[in-house]
mmCIF file of C-alpha atoms in Angstrom:
data_model
loop_
_atom_site.group_PDB
_atom_site.id
_atom_site.type_symbol
_atom_site.label_atom_id
_atom_site.label_comp_id
_atom_site.label_asym_id
_atom_site.label_seq_id
_atom_site.Cartn_x
_atom_site.Cartn_y
_atom_site.Cartn_z
ATOM 1 C CA LEU A 1 4.098 56.750 -9.391
ATOM 2 C CA GLY A 2 6.773 54.415 -10.759
ATOM 3 C CA CYS A 3 6.078 51.486 -13.072
ATOM 4 C CA GLY A 4 4.055 49.286 -10.973
ATOM 5 C CA MET A 5 5.279 51.221 -7.498
ATOM 6 C CA LEU A 6 2.148 51.580 -5.192
ATOM 7 C CA GLN A 7 2.527 54.133 -2.466
ATOM 8 C CA ARG A 8 1.103 56.820 -1.111
ATOM 9 C CA VAL A 9 0.888 60.529 -2.617
ATOM 10 C CA GLY A 10 -1.312 62.260 -0.275
ATOM 11 C CA SER A 11 -5.027 61.904 1.596
ATOM 12 C CA SER A 12 -6.224 62.143 -1.870
ATOM 13 C CA SER A 13 -4.341 59.545 -3.701
ATOM 14 C CA ARG A 14 -6.054 55.937 -3.927
ATOM 15 C CA THR A 15 -5.646 53.752 -0.992
ATOM 16 C CA LEU A 16 -2.881 51.063 -1.201
ATOM 17 C CA ARG A 17 -5.244 47.915 -1.219
ATOM 18 C CA GLU A 18 -7.419 50.036 -4.205
ATOM 19 C CA GLN A 19 -3.634 50.596 -5.785
ATOM 20 C CA LEU A 20 -3.315 47.069 -5.171
ATOM 21 C CA ARG A 21 -6.775 45.796 -6.835
ATOM 22 C CA ASP A 22 -6.033 47.600 -9.964
ATOM 23 C CA LYS A 23 -2.268 46.067 -10.283
ATOM 24 C CA LEU A 24 -4.093 42.742 -10.701
ATOM 25 C CA ARG A 25 -6.524 44.044 -13.050
ATOM 26 C CA GLU A 26 -3.621 44.974 -14.984
ATOM 27 C CA GLN A 27 -1.591 41.189 -14.763
ATOM 28 C CA SER A 28 -4.531 39.604 -16.063
ATOM 29 C CA ASN A 29 -6.650 42.004 -18.826
ATOM 30 C CA GLY A 30 -8.446 43.097 -16.081
ATOM 31 C CA HIS A 31 -9.451 39.827 -14.267
ATOM 32 C CA VAL A 32 -9.182 39.867 -11.389
ATOM 33 C CA LEU A 33 -10.064 36.823 -9.892
ATOM 34 C CA ARG A 34 -7.601 34.769 -12.307
ATOM 35 C CA ALA A 35 -4.880 37.623 -11.107
ATOM 36 C CA TRP A 36 -5.767 36.307 -7.868
ATOM 37 C CA ARG A 37 -5.547 32.955 -8.427
ATOM 38 C CA LEU A 38 -2.349 33.536 -10.221
ATOM 39 C CA GLU A 39 -0.168 35.676 -8.713
ATOM 40 C CA VAL A 40 -1.531 35.696 -5.077
ATOM 41 C CA ASP A 41 -3.143 33.088 -3.650
ATOM 42 C CA GLN A 42 -0.789 30.251 -5.795
ATOM 43 C CA ASP A 43 -1.564 27.448 -3.084
ATOM 44 C CA GLY A 44 -5.005 28.101 -3.594
ATOM 45 C CA ASP A 45 -6.847 28.204 -0.428
ATOM 46 C CA ASN A 46 -8.435 31.353 -1.098
ATOM 47 C CA THR A 47 -6.719 32.971 1.568
ATOM 48 C CA LEU A 48 -3.640 35.703 1.865
ATOM 49 C CA SER A 49 -1.363 35.556 4.970
ATOM 50 C CA PHE A 50 1.662 38.442 5.489
ATOM 51 C CA GLN A 51 4.019 36.338 4.281
ATOM 52 C CA GLU A 52 1.885 35.326 1.170
ATOM 53 C CA LEU A 53 1.367 38.571 0.298
ATOM 54 C CA CYS A 54 5.295 39.786 0.501
ATOM 55 C CA ASN A 55 5.758 37.340 -2.104
ATOM 56 C CA ALA A 56 2.880 37.957 -4.326
ATOM 57 C CA MET A 57 4.170 41.606 -4.096
ATOM 58 C CA VAL A 58 7.576 40.627 -5.747
ATOM 59 C CA ARG A 59 6.226 38.562 -7.865
ATOM 60 C CA MET A 60 4.171 41.385 -9.728
ATOM 61 C CA GLY A 61 7.055 44.253 -9.368
ATOM 62 C CA LEU A 62 5.272 46.223 -6.361
ATOM 63 C CA ASP A 63 7.313 48.289 -4.146
ATOM 64 C CA ALA A 64 5.196 49.123 -1.280
ATOM 65 C CA ASP A 65 4.622 48.873 2.252
ATOM 66 C CA VAL A 66 3.647 46.278 3.018
ATOM 67 C CA SER A 67 2.621 46.896 6.009
ATOM 68 C CA SER A 68 0.890 49.378 6.227
ATOM 69 C CA LEU A 69 -0.991 47.311 3.016
ATOM 70 C CA TRP A 70 -1.682 44.795 5.741
ATOM 71 C CA ALA A 71 -3.203 47.408 8.036
ATOM 72 C CA GLU A 72 -5.270 48.477 5.650
ATOM 73 C CA PHE A 73 -6.404 44.589 5.149
ATOM 74 C CA GLY A 74 -7.056 45.453 8.937
ATOM 75 C CA CYS A 75 -4.999 43.191 9.888
ATOM 76 C CA VAL A 76 -3.313 44.957 12.689
ATOM 77 C CA GLY A 77 -3.480 44.319 16.652
ATOM 78 C CA PRO A 78 -5.146 41.160 17.654
ATOM 79 C CA GLU A 79 -6.290 40.475 14.219
ATOM 80 C CA ARG A 80 -2.648 40.449 12.848
ATOM 81 C CA HIS A 81 -2.576 37.188 12.458
ATOM 82 C CA ARG A 82 -5.766 36.998 10.298
ATOM 83 C CA LYS A 83 -5.660 35.896 6.855
ATOM 84 C CA VAL A 84 -6.779 38.306 3.684
ATOM 85 C CA LEU A 85 -9.633 36.863 1.577
ATOM 86 C CA LEU A 86 -10.408 38.094 -2.537
ATOM 87 C CA ALA A 87 -13.389 39.790 -0.985
ATOM 88 C CA ASP A 88 -10.733 42.234 1.315
ATOM 89 C CA VAL A 89 -9.144 43.648 -1.971
ATOM 90 C CA ASP A 90 -11.845 43.440 -4.398
ATOM 91 C CA PRO A 91 -15.039 43.326 -2.533
ATOM 92 C CA GLU A 92 -17.548 42.137 -6.137
ATOM 93 C CA ALA A 93 -14.313 39.479 -7.461
ATOM 94 C CA GLY A 94 -15.068 38.362 -3.785
ATOM 95 C CA ARG A 95 -19.125 38.493 -3.596
ATOM 96 C CA ILE A 96 -18.787 36.035 -6.862
ATOM 97 C CA TRP A 97 -15.722 33.952 -5.883
ATOM 98 C CA GLN A 98 -16.383 33.309 -1.902
ATOM 99 C CA PRO A 99 -19.401 31.288 -2.682
ATOM 100 C CA PHE A 100 -18.087 28.923 -5.536
ATOM 101 C CA PHE A 101 -15.160 28.504 -3.072
ATOM 102 C CA ASP A 102 -16.878 27.315 -0.563
ATOM 103 C CA TRP A 103 -19.265 24.844 -2.510
ATOM 104 C CA CYS A 104 -17.121 23.078 -3.717
ATOM 105 C CA ARG A 105 -15.272 22.577 -0.653
ATOM 106 C CA GLU A 106 -18.770 21.062 0.566
ATOM 107 C CA ASN A 107 -18.374 19.276 -2.637
ATOM 108 C CA GLY A 108 -15.517 17.532 -1.558
ATOM 109 C CA GLY A 109 -13.264 19.433 -3.267
ATOM 110 C CA GLY A 110 -12.520 20.759 -6.819
ATOM 111 C CA MET A 111 -11.990 17.619 -8.729
ATOM 112 C CA LYS A 112 -15.414 16.315 -7.253
ATOM 113 C CA THR A 113 -16.667 19.052 -8.298
ATOM 114 C CA PHE A 114 -16.067 19.082 -11.704
ATOM 115 C CA ALA A 115 -17.032 15.585 -11.814
ATOM 116 C CA ILE A 116 -20.461 16.756 -10.733
ATOM 117 C CA ILE A 117 -20.658 19.688 -13.471
ATOM 118 C CA ASP A 118 -18.789 17.762 -15.853
ATOM 119 C CA PRO A 119 -21.439 14.264 -16.590
ATOM 120 C CA ASP A 120 -20.407 13.336 -20.454
ATOM 121 C CA MET A 121 -16.390 13.025 -18.589
ATOM 122 C CA ASN A 122 -14.795 14.670 -21.276
ATOM 123 C CA PHE A 123 -12.971 16.339 -18.335
ATOM 124 C CA THR A 124 -13.415 20.103 -20.526
ATOM 125 C CA LEU A 125 -15.785 22.754 -19.987
ATOM 126 C CA ASP A 126 -16.479 25.697 -22.262
ATOM 127 C CA LYS A 127 -18.141 28.198 -20.761
ATOM 128 C CA LYS A 128 -21.564 27.092 -21.748
ATOM 129 C CA GLN A 129 -20.844 23.667 -20.678
ATOM 130 C CA PHE A 130 -19.520 25.410 -17.174
ATOM 131 C CA PHE A 131 -22.921 27.566 -17.125
ATOM 132 C CA TYR A 132 -24.838 24.601 -17.485
ATOM 133 C CA GLY A 133 -22.882 22.718 -15.392
ATOM 134 C CA LEU A 134 -23.516 24.639 -12.712
ATOM 135 C CA GLN A 135 -27.242 24.659 -13.471
ATOM 136 C CA ARG A 136 -28.113 21.103 -13.017
ATOM 137 C CA ALA A 137 -25.669 20.643 -10.233
ATOM 138 C CA GLY A 138 -27.917 23.184 -8.292
ATOM 139 C CA TYR A 139 -25.461 26.002 -7.355
ATOM 140 C CA LYS A 140 -27.342 29.308 -7.984
ATOM 141 C CA ALA A 141 -25.547 31.605 -9.726
ATOM 142 C CA SER A 142 -26.342 34.175 -12.368
ATOM 143 C CA GLU A 143 -25.239 33.885 -16.112
ATOM 144 C CA ALA A 144 -22.530 36.738 -15.945
ATOM 145 C CA ASP A 145 -21.578 35.376 -12.694
ATOM 146 C CA ALA A 146 -20.977 32.028 -13.792
ATOM 147 C CA PHE A 147 -19.106 33.757 -16.965
ATOM 148 C CA TYR A 148 -16.790 35.623 -14.183
ATOM 149 C CA LEU A 149 -16.297 32.460 -12.406
ATOM 150 C CA PHE A 150 -14.811 30.482 -15.509
ATOM 151 C CA ASP A 151 -13.027 33.289 -16.837
ATOM 152 C CA GLY A 152 -11.000 33.219 -13.585
ATOM 153 C CA LEU A 153 -10.988 29.547 -14.119
ATOM 154 C CA ASP A 154 -9.533 30.147 -17.278
ATOM 155 C CA LEU A 155 -6.167 30.870 -16.412
ATOM 156 C CA LYS A 156 -4.484 30.875 -19.347
ATOM 157 C CA ASN A 157 -7.582 31.990 -21.214
ATOM 158 C CA GLN A 158 -7.718 29.593 -23.751
ATOM 159 C CA GLY A 159 -11.646 29.215 -23.271
ATOM 160 C CA PHE A 160 -11.637 25.864 -21.650
ATOM 161 C CA ILE A 161 -11.338 24.658 -18.195
ATOM 162 C CA SER A 162 -9.913 20.863 -17.262
ATOM 163 C CA GLU A 163 -10.274 19.118 -14.752
ATOM 164 C CA GLU A 164 -7.197 20.107 -13.027
ATOM 165 C CA THR A 165 -8.478 23.839 -13.151
ATOM 166 C CA LEU A 166 -10.798 22.522 -10.358
ATOM 167 C CA MET A 167 -8.211 20.626 -8.580
ATOM 168 C CA THR A 168 -5.547 23.706 -7.663
ATOM 169 C CA MET A 169 -8.504 24.358 -5.152
ATOM 170 C CA ASP A 170 -7.586 21.048 -3.344
ATOM 171 C CA PRO A 171 -5.208 21.551 -0.320
ATOM 172 C CA ALA A 172 -2.549 19.585 -1.510
ATOM 173 C CA SER A 173 -2.847 16.145 0.235
ATOM 174 C CA SER A 174 -5.843 15.620 -0.810
ATOM 175 C CA LYS A 175 -5.028 15.715 -4.186
ATOM 176 C CA PRO A 176 -6.078 12.439 -5.948
ATOM 177 C CA GLN A 177 -3.420 10.782 -8.311
ATOM 178 C CA LYS A 178 -4.922 10.448 -11.987
ATOM 179 C CA SER A 179 -5.240 6.674 -11.625
ATOM 180 C CA THR A 180 -8.322 7.274 -9.125
ATOM 181 C CA ARG A 181 -9.790 10.060 -10.637
ATOM 182 C CA ARG A 182 -11.511 8.343 -13.627
ATOM 183 C CA ALA A 183 -13.107 6.300 -10.677
ATOM 184 C CA GLU A 184 -14.044 9.470 -8.652
ATOM 185 C CA GLN A 185 -15.817 11.647 -11.074
ATOM 186 C CA ALA A 186 -18.047 8.131 -11.978
ATOM 187 C CA ALA A 187 -19.075 8.130 -8.180
ATOM 188 C CA ALA A 188 -19.673 11.376 -8.071
ATOM 189 C CA ILE A 189 -21.887 11.516 -10.797
ATOM 190 C CA ARG A 190 -23.857 8.474 -9.584
ATOM 191 C CA ASP A 191 -24.169 10.098 -6.642
ATOM 192 C CA MET A 192 -26.063 13.984 -8.332
ATOM 193 C CA GLN A 193 -28.122 11.688 -10.271
ATOM 194 C CA LYS A 194 -29.675 9.942 -7.014
ATOM 195 C CA TYR A 195 -30.491 13.652 -6.298
ATOM 196 C CA GLN A 196 -32.262 14.497 -9.637
#
């Protein structure tokens, strides 16, 4: 294998999917979710189209038969237009990420979710604050899973996340302007306090 290349060497070699997962780990110091968010799912919709996969492969310097990789994801025949999820690339990362992603969408998006888990409104959270914020908001995750989520959200590996971190999960059309964020956060906190 050449540097950064994905190729099928024989029947005993790793699959293209496994090689992609390993490249994602390499890209982000072993953290597939962080690499997924940085390199692959750049629009933040938690899905990957064929074109997005092609673009990601180029960005990461991977040379592979993308059609074969797409087929490994089961995107052939009637399913050829389906989109790939993180769980298709790394089932364990997907097991942790997908419920959190769905929960954020149920809360009205990433910005509103951040408002719920950042009740002191300082617009940043460290790992422990993130975990306790999730617990207060009723999100069920083990400490290990919450820390994995935090590390995947901390795209710059700074040790904290900000409100903009979760905003990347909102559809472009629903991202609030900065002038409305504080009001939305205060409203979300009031809503959360109704349930406590």
